[in-house]
Tab-separated table of C-alpha atoms and ligand atoms in Angstrom:
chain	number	residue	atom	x	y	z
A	1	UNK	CA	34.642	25.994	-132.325
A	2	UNK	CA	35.699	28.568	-134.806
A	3	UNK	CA	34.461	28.228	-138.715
A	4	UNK	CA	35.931	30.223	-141.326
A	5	UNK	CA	32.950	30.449	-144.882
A	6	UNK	CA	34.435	31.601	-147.566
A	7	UNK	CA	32.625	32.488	-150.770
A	8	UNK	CA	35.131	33.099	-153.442
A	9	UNK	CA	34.550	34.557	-156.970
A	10	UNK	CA	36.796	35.595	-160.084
A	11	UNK	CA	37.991	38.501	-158.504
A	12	UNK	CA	36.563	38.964	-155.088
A	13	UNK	CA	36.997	36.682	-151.378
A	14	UNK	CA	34.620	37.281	-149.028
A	15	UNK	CA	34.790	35.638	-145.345
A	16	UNK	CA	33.458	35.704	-142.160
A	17	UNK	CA	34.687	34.025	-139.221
A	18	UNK	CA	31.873	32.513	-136.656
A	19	UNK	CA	32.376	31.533	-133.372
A	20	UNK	CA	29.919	28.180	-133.342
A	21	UNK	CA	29.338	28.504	-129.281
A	22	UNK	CA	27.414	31.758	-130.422
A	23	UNK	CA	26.569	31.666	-133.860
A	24	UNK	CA	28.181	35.681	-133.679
A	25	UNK	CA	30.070	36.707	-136.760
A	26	UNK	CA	33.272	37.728	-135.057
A	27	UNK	CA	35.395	39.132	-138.053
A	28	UNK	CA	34.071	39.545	-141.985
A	29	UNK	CA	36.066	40.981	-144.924
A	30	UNK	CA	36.237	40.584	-148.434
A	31	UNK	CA	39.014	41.001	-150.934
A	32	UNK	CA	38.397	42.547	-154.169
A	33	UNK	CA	40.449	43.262	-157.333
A	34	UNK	CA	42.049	39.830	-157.030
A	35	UNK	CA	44.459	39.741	-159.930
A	36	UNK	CA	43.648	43.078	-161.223
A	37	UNK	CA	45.663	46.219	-160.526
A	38	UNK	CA	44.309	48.231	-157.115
A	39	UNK	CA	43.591	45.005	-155.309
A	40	UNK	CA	42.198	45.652	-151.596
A	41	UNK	CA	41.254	43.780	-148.396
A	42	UNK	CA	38.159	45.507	-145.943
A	43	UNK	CA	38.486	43.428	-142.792
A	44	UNK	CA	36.364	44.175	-139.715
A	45	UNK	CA	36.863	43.002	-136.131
A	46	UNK	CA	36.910	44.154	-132.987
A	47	UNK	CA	34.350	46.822	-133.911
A	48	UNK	CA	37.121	48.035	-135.989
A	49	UNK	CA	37.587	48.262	-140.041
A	50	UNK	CA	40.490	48.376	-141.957
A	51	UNK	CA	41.808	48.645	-145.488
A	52	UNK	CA	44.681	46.468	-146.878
A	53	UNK	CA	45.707	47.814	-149.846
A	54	UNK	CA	48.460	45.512	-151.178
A	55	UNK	CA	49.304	43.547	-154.250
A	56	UNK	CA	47.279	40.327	-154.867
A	57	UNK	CA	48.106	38.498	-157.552
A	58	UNK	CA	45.978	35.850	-156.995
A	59	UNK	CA	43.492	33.768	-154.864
A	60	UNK	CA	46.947	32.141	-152.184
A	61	UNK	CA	48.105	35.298	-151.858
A	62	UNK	CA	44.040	36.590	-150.971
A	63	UNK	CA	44.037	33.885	-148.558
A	64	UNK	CA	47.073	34.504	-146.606
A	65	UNK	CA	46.076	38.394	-146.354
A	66	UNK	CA	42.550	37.229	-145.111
A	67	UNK	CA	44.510	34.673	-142.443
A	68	UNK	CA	46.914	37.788	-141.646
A	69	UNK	CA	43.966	39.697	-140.941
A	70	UNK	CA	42.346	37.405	-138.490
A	71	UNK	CA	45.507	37.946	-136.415
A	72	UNK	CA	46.035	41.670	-137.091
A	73	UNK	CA	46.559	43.848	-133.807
A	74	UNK	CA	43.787	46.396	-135.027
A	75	UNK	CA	41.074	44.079	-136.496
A	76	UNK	CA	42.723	41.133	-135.483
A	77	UNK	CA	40.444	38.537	-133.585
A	78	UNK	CA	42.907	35.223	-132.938
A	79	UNK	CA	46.126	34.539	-132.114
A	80	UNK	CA	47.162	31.912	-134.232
A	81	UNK	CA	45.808	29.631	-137.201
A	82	UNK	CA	45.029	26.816	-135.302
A	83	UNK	CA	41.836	28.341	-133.943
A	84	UNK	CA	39.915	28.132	-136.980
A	85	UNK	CA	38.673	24.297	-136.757
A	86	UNK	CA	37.194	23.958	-140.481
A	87	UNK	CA	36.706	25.997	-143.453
A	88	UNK	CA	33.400	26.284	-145.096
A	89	UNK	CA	32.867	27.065	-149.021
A	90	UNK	CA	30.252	27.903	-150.977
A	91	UNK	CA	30.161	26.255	-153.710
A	92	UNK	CA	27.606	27.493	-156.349
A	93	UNK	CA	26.915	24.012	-158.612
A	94	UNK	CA	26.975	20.358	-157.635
A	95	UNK	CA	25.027	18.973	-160.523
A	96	UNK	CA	24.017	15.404	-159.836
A	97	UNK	CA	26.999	14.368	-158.195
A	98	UNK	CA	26.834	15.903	-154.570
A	99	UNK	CA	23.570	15.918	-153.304
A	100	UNK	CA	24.868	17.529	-149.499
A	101	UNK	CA	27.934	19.080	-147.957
A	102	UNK	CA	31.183	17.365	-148.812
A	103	UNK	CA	34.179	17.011	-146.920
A	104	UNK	CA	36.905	17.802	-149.312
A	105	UNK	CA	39.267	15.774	-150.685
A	106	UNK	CA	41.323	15.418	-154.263
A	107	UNK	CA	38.437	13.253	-155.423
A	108	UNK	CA	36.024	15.296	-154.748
A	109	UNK	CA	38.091	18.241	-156.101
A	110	UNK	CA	38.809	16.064	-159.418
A	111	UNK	CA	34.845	15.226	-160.038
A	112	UNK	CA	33.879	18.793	-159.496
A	113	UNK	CA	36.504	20.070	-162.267
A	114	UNK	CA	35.597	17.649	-164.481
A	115	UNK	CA	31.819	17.361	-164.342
A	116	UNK	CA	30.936	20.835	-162.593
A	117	UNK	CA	33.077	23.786	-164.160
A	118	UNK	CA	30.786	23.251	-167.418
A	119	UNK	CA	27.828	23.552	-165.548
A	120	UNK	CA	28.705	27.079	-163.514
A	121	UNK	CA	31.607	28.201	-165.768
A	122	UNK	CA	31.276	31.497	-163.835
A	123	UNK	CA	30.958	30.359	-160.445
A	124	UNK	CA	32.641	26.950	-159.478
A	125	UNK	CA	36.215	27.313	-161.502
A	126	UNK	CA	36.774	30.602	-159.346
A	127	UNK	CA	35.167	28.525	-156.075
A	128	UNK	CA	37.549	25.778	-156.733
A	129	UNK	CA	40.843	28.432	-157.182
A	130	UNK	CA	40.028	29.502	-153.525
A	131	UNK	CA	39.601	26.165	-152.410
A	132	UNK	CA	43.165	25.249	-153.963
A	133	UNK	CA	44.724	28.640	-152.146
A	134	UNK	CA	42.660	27.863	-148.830
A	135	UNK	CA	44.050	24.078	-148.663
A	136	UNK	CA	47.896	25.110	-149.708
A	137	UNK	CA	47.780	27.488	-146.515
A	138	UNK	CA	45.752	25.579	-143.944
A	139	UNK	CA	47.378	22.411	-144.654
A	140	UNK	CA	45.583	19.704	-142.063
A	141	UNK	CA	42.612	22.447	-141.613
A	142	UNK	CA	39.537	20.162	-142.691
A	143	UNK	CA	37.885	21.982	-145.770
A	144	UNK	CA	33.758	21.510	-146.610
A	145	UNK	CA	31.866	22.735	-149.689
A	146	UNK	CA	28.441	23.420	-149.175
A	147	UNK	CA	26.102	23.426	-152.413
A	148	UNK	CA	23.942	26.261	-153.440
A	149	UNK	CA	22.325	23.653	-154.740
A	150	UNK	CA	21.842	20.605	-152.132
A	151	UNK	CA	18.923	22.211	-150.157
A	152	UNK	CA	17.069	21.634	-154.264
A	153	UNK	CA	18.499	17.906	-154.230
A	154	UNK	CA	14.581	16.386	-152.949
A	155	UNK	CA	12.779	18.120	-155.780
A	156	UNK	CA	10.961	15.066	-157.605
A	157	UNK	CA	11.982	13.746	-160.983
A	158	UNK	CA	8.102	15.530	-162.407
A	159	UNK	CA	9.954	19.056	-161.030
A	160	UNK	CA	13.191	19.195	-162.136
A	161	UNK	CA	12.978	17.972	-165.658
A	162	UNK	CA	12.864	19.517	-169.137
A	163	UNK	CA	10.218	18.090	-171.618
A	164	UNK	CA	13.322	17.606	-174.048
A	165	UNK	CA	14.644	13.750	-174.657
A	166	UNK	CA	14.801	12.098	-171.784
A	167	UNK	CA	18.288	10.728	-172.856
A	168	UNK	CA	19.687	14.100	-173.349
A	169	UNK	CA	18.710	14.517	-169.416
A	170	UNK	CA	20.852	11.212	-168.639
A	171	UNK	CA	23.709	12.262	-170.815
A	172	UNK	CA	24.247	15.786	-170.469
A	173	UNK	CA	22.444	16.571	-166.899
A	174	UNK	CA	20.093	18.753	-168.703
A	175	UNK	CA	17.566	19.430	-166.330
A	176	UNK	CA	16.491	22.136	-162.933
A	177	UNK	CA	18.856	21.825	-159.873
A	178	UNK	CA	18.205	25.616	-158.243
A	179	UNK	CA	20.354	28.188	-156.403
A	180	UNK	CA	20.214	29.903	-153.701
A	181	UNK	CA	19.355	26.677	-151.364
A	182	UNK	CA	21.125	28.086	-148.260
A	183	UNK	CA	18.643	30.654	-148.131
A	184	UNK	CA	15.940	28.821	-148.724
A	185	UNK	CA	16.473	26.534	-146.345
A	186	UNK	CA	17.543	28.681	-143.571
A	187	UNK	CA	14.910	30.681	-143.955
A	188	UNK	CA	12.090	27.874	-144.251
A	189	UNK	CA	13.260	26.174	-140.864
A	190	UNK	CA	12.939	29.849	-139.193
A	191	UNK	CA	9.218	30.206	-140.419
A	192	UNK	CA	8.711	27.286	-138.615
A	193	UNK	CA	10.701	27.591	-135.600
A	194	UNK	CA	8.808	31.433	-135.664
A	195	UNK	CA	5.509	29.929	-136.092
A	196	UNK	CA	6.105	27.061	-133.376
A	197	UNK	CA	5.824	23.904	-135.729
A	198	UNK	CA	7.642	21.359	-136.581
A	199	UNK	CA	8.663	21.559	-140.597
A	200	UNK	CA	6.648	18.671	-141.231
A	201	UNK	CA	3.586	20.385	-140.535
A	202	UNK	CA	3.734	23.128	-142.634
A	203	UNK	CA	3.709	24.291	-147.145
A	204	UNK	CA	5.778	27.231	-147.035
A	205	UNK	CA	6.984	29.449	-150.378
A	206	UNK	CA	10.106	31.073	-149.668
A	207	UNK	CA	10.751	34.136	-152.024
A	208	UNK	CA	14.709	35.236	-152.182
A	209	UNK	CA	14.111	38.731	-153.719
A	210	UNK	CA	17.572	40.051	-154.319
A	211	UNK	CA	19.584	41.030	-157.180
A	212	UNK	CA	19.740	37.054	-158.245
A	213	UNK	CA	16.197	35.968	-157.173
A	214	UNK	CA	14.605	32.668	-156.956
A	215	UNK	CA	11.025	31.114	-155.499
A	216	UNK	CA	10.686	27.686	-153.525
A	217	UNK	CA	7.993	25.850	-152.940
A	218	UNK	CA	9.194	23.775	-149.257
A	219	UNK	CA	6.539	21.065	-148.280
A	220	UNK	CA	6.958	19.639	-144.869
A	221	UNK	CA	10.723	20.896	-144.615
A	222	UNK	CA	12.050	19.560	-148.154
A	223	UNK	CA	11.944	21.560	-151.023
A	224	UNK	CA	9.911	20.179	-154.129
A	225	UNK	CA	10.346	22.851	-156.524
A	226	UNK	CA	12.497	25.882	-156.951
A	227	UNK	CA	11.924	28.626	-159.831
A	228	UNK	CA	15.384	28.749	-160.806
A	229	UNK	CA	16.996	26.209	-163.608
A	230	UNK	CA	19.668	24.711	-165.213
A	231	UNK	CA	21.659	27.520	-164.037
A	232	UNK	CA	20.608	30.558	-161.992
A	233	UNK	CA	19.222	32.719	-165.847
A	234	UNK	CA	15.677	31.075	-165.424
A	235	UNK	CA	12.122	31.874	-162.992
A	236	UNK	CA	11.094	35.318	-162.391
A	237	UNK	CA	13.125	38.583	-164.253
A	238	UNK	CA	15.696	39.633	-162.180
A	239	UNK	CA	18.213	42.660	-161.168
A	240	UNK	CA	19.808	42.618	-164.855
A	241	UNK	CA	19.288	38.511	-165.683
A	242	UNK	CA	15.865	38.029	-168.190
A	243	UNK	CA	14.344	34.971	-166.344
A	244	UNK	CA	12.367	32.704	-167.921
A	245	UNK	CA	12.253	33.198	-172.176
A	246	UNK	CA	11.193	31.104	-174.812
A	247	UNK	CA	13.975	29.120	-176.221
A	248	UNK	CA	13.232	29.940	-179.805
A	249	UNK	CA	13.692	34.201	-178.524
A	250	UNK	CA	17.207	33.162	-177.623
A	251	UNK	CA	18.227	32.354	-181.332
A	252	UNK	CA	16.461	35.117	-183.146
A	253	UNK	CA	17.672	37.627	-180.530
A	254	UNK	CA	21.125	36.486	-181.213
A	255	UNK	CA	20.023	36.714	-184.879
A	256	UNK	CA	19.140	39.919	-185.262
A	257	UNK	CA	21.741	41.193	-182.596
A	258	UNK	CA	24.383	39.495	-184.912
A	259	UNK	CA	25.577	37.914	-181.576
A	260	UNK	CA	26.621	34.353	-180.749
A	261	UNK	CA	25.632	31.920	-178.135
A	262	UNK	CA	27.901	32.918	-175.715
A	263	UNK	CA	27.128	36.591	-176.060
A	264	UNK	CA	23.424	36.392	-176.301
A	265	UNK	CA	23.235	34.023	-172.543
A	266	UNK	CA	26.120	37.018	-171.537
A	267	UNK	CA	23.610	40.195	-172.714
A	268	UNK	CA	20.644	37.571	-171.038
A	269	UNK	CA	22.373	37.808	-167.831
A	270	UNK	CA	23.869	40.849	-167.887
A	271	UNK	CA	21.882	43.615	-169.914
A	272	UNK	CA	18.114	42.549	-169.272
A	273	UNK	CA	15.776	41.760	-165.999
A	274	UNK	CA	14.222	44.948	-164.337
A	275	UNK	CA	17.668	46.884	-165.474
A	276	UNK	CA	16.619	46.362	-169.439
A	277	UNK	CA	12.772	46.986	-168.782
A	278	UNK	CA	13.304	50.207	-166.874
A	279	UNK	CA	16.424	51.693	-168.974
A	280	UNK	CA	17.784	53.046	-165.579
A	281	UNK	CA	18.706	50.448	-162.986
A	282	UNK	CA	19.256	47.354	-161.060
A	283	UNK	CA	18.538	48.285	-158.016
A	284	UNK	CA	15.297	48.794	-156.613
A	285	UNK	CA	15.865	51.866	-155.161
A	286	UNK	CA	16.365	53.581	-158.062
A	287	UNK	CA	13.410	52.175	-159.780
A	288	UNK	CA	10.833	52.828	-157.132
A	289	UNK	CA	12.440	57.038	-157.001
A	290	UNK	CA	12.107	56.850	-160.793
A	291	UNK	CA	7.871	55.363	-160.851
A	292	UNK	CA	7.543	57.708	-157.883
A	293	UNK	CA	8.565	60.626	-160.173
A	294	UNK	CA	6.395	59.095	-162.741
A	295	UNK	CA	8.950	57.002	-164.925
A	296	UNK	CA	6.693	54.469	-166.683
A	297	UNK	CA	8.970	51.700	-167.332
A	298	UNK	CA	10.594	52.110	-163.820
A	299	UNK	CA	6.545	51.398	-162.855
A	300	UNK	CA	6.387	48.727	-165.430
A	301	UNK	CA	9.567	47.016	-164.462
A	302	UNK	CA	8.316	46.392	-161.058
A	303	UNK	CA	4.826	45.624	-161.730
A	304	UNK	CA	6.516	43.001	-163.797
A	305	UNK	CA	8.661	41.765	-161.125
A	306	UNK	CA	6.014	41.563	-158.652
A	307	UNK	CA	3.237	39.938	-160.936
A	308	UNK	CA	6.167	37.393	-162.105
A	309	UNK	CA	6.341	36.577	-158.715
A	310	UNK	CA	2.784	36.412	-157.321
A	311	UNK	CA	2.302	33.878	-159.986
A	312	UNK	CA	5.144	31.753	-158.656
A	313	UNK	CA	3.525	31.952	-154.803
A	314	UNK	CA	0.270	31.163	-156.466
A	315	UNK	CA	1.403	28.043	-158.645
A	316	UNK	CA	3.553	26.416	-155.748
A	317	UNK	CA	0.271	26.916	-153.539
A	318	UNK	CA	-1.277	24.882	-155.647
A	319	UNK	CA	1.827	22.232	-156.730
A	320	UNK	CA	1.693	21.726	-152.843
A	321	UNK	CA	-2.046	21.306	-152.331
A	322	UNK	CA	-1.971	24.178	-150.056
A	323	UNK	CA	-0.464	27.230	-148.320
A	324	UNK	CA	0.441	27.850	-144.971
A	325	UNK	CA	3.290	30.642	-144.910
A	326	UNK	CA	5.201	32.963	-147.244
A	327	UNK	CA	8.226	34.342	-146.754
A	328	UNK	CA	10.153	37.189	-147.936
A	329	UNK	CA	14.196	37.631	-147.815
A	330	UNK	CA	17.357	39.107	-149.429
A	331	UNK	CA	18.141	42.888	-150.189
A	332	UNK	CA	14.609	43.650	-152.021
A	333	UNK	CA	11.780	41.058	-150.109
A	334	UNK	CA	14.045	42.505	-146.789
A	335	UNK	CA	13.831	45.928	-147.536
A	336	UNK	CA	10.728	46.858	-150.051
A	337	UNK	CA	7.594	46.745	-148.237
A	338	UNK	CA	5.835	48.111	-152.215
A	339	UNK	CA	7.324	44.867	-153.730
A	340	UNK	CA	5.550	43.055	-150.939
A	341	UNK	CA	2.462	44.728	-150.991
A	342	UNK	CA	2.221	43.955	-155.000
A	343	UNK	CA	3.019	40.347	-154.319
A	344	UNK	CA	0.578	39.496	-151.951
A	345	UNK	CA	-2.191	41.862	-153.683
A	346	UNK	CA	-4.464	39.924	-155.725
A	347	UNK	CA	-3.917	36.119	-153.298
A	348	UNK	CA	-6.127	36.746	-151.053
A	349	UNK	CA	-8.271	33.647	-152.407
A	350	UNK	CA	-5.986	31.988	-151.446
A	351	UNK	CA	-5.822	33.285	-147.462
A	352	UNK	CA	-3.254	35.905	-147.749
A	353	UNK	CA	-4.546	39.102	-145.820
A	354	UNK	CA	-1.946	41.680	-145.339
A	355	UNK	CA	-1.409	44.086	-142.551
A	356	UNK	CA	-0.320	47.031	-144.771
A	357	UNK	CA	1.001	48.772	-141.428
A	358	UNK	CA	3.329	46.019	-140.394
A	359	UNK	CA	4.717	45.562	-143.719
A	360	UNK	CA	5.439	49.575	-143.905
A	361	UNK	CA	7.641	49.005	-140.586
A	362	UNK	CA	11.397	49.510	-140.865
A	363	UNK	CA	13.706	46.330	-140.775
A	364	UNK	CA	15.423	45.884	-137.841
A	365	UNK	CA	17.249	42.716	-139.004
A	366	UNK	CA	14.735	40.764	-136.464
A	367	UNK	CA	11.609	38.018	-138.032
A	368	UNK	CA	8.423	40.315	-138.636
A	369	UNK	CA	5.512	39.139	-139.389
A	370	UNK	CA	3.255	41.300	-141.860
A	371	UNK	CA	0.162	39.067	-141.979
A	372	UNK	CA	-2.974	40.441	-140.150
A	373	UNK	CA	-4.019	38.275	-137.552
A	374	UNK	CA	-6.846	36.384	-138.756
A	375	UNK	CA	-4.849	36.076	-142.553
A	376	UNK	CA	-5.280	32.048	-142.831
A	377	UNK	CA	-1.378	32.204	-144.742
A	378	UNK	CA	1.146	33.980	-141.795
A	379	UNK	CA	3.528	36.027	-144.387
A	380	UNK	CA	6.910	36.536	-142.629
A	381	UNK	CA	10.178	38.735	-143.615
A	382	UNK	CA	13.081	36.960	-142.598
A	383	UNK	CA	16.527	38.118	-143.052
A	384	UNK	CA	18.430	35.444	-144.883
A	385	UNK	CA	22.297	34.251	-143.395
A	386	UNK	CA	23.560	31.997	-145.849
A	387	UNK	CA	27.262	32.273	-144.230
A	388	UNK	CA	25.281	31.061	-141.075
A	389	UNK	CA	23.706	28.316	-142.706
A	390	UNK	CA	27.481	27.155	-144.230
A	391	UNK	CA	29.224	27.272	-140.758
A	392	UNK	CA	26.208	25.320	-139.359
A	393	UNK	CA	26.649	22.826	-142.461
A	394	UNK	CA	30.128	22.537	-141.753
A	395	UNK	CA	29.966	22.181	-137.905
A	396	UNK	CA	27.884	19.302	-138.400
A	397	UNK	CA	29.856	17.464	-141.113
A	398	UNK	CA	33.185	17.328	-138.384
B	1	AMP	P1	20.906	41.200	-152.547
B	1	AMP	O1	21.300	40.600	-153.858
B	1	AMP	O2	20.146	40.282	-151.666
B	1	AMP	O3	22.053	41.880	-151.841
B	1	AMP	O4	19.869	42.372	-152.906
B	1	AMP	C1	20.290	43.498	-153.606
B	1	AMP	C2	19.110	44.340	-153.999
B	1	AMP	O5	18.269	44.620	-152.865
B	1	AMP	C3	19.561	45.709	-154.480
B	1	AMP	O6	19.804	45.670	-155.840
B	1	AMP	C4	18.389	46.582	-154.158
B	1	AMP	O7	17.545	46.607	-155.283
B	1	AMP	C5	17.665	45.885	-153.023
B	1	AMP	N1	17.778	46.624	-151.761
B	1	AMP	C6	18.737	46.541	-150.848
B	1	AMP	N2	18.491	47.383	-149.828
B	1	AMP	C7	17.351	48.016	-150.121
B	1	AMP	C8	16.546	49.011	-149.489
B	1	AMP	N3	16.897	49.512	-148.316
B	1	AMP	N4	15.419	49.409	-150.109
B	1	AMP	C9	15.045	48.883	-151.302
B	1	AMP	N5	15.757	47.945	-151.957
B	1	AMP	C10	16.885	47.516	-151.380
């Protein structure tokens, strides 16, 4: 069985096409400049890459390029359509109305327009535009959406709500579904296949450090709270998004920047996180060369991000009664042993005892675990594969 994900945004499509018998990616791509002058398609298979640089107007057009792709002589991987059994999309926001993957049809399509695209204006309109191009060219292929936010969907009522009017909750949906739920969960059942328990058994906080990132606290295989909200602005500071910010901040920041609503959650999202603290970047790289050369508010911007964090590990410890595992995934808990050194400094009451030589190794894209051997909490860096997780999801739902 062949699965085509497909994570579509505004402007960019990116696939992958995995064959199910293996779980092996066998071609990825990713379109970018959709509607916008310069348009391009990078497609890789065969061991090959290649550059499409034609006119895409919009999404269909994306779509058939990608399909044309798959069956180029170069990177080209099938020989006709009818290989791919199902398409997978990611789909960022469900709200309350789809609690796990969906087979699509125009209902479903109808109830996420209408009660969704308010709730990810960024994310789910352009989702739903690839959907649309996906279904007009596959006619008859079966199509799934799988949530960012269904892995979230078990978090009790105590987690996931606002302290504002409970009514305002029932009427307007007002309350913390999480992101990033793919990861979490893929990388939650891997502790424990890794650690040779069943999920039940263990309290594990997952950390997704990337350029979005977001902390769950998984108890016995179900998640019962995540750090991120209402929509993916809230929990620790990230890449250029603030995090977590008292309400009242929002208005008088807006105030004083003689901004409105829309422009103060844009400059929120957009402007602030370890890019506004340090004045220099994004990306981690570039702040640990900058403390290294002694830039104080590259230091201070990840001090913050790491202490931000910690506190999360340390609060979900003790929201689940306990701690058995920690793990670290995504570009930055992949990649930046200093970021999880600083984490795990400081919870060692708690049983966390690092092996500061395993944590230095390099990735090698494999499970490593960084704990020293007698550290009561096993900490584990496990490389995330939330296409992986999709194709899986979809698999299952045929
Ligand atoms: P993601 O959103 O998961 O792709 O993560 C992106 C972030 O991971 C980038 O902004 C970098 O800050 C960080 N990152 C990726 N690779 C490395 C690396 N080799 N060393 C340090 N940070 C990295």
């Amino acid at each position: 069985m062949k699965i085509l994900v497909v994570n579509a945004g505004s402007s960019s499509l990116k696939y992958q096409l995995i064959d199910m018998e293996t779980e092996k990616v066998i071609a990825k791509g990713g379109c970018e400049r959709i509607g916008i002058e310069g348009s391009l398609l990078k497609a890789k298979g065969n061991g090959k890459e290649k550059v499409f640089t034609q006119p895409m107007p919009n999404h269909k057009v994306a779509i058939e390029l990608v399909l044309n792709a798959l069956k180029d002589e170069e990177v080209g991987v099938i020989k006709s359509m009818e290989e791919i059994d199902a398409v997978g999309h990611r789909m960022v926001a469900s709200g309350e109305y789809f609690n796990k993957t969906t087979l699509v049809t125009e209902e479903v399509i109808k109830t996420l327009e209408e009660k969704t695209f308010e709730l990810a204006p960024l994310h789910n309109p352009p989702a739903v535009t690839g959907l649309r191009a996906c279904m007009e060219v596959m006619p008859g292929t079966p199509m799934a959406l799988v949530f960012d936010t269904s892995f979230h969907a078990t978090m009790p009522e105590k987690a996931y709500l606002y302290g504002i009017d409970y009514e305002d909750y029932k009427n307007f949906g007002v309350r913390k579904y999480g992101f990033h739920g793919t990861s979490h969960k893929f990388v939650s059942a891997e502790a424990a296949k890794y650690l040779g328990k069943k999920p039940e058994e263990l309290k594990i906080v997952t950390c997704h450090l990337g350029n979005g990132s977001s902390i769950s606290a998984v108890d016995g295989g179900k998640c019962v709270d995540t750090s991120m909200g209402f929509t993916p602005l809230a929990g620790i500071l990230m890449g250029t998004r603030s995090g977590d910010i008292d309400a009242s901040a929002v208005e008088f920041l807006a105030r004083k920047k003689g901004m409105t609503h829309a422009e103060v959650i844009n400059y929120l999202n957009k402007k602030c996180g370890v890019a506004g603290i340090s004045g220099v970047s994004s990306d981690f790289r570039d702040l640990i060369a900058g403390a290294k050369k002694g830039n104080a508010r590259c230091k201070l911007a990840l001090d913050m991000f790491a202490y931000q964090t910690k506190k999360y590990v340390g609060s979900y410890a003790a929201a689940m009664g306990g701690l058995n595992c920690i793990v670290f995934t995504a570009g930055i808990g992949e990649n930046t042993p200093t970021v999880r050194e600083a984490v795990c400094d400081g919870l060692q009451f708690l049983g966390v005892k690092l092996n500061k030589q395993a944590n230095k190794a390099k990735n090698d894209g494999s499970i490593r675990e960084i704990s020293a051997k007698n550290s009561k909490v096993k900490v584990l860096v496990i490389p995330t594969n939330e296409e992986l997780v999709i194709a899986r999801e979809t698999a299952e739902l045929l």
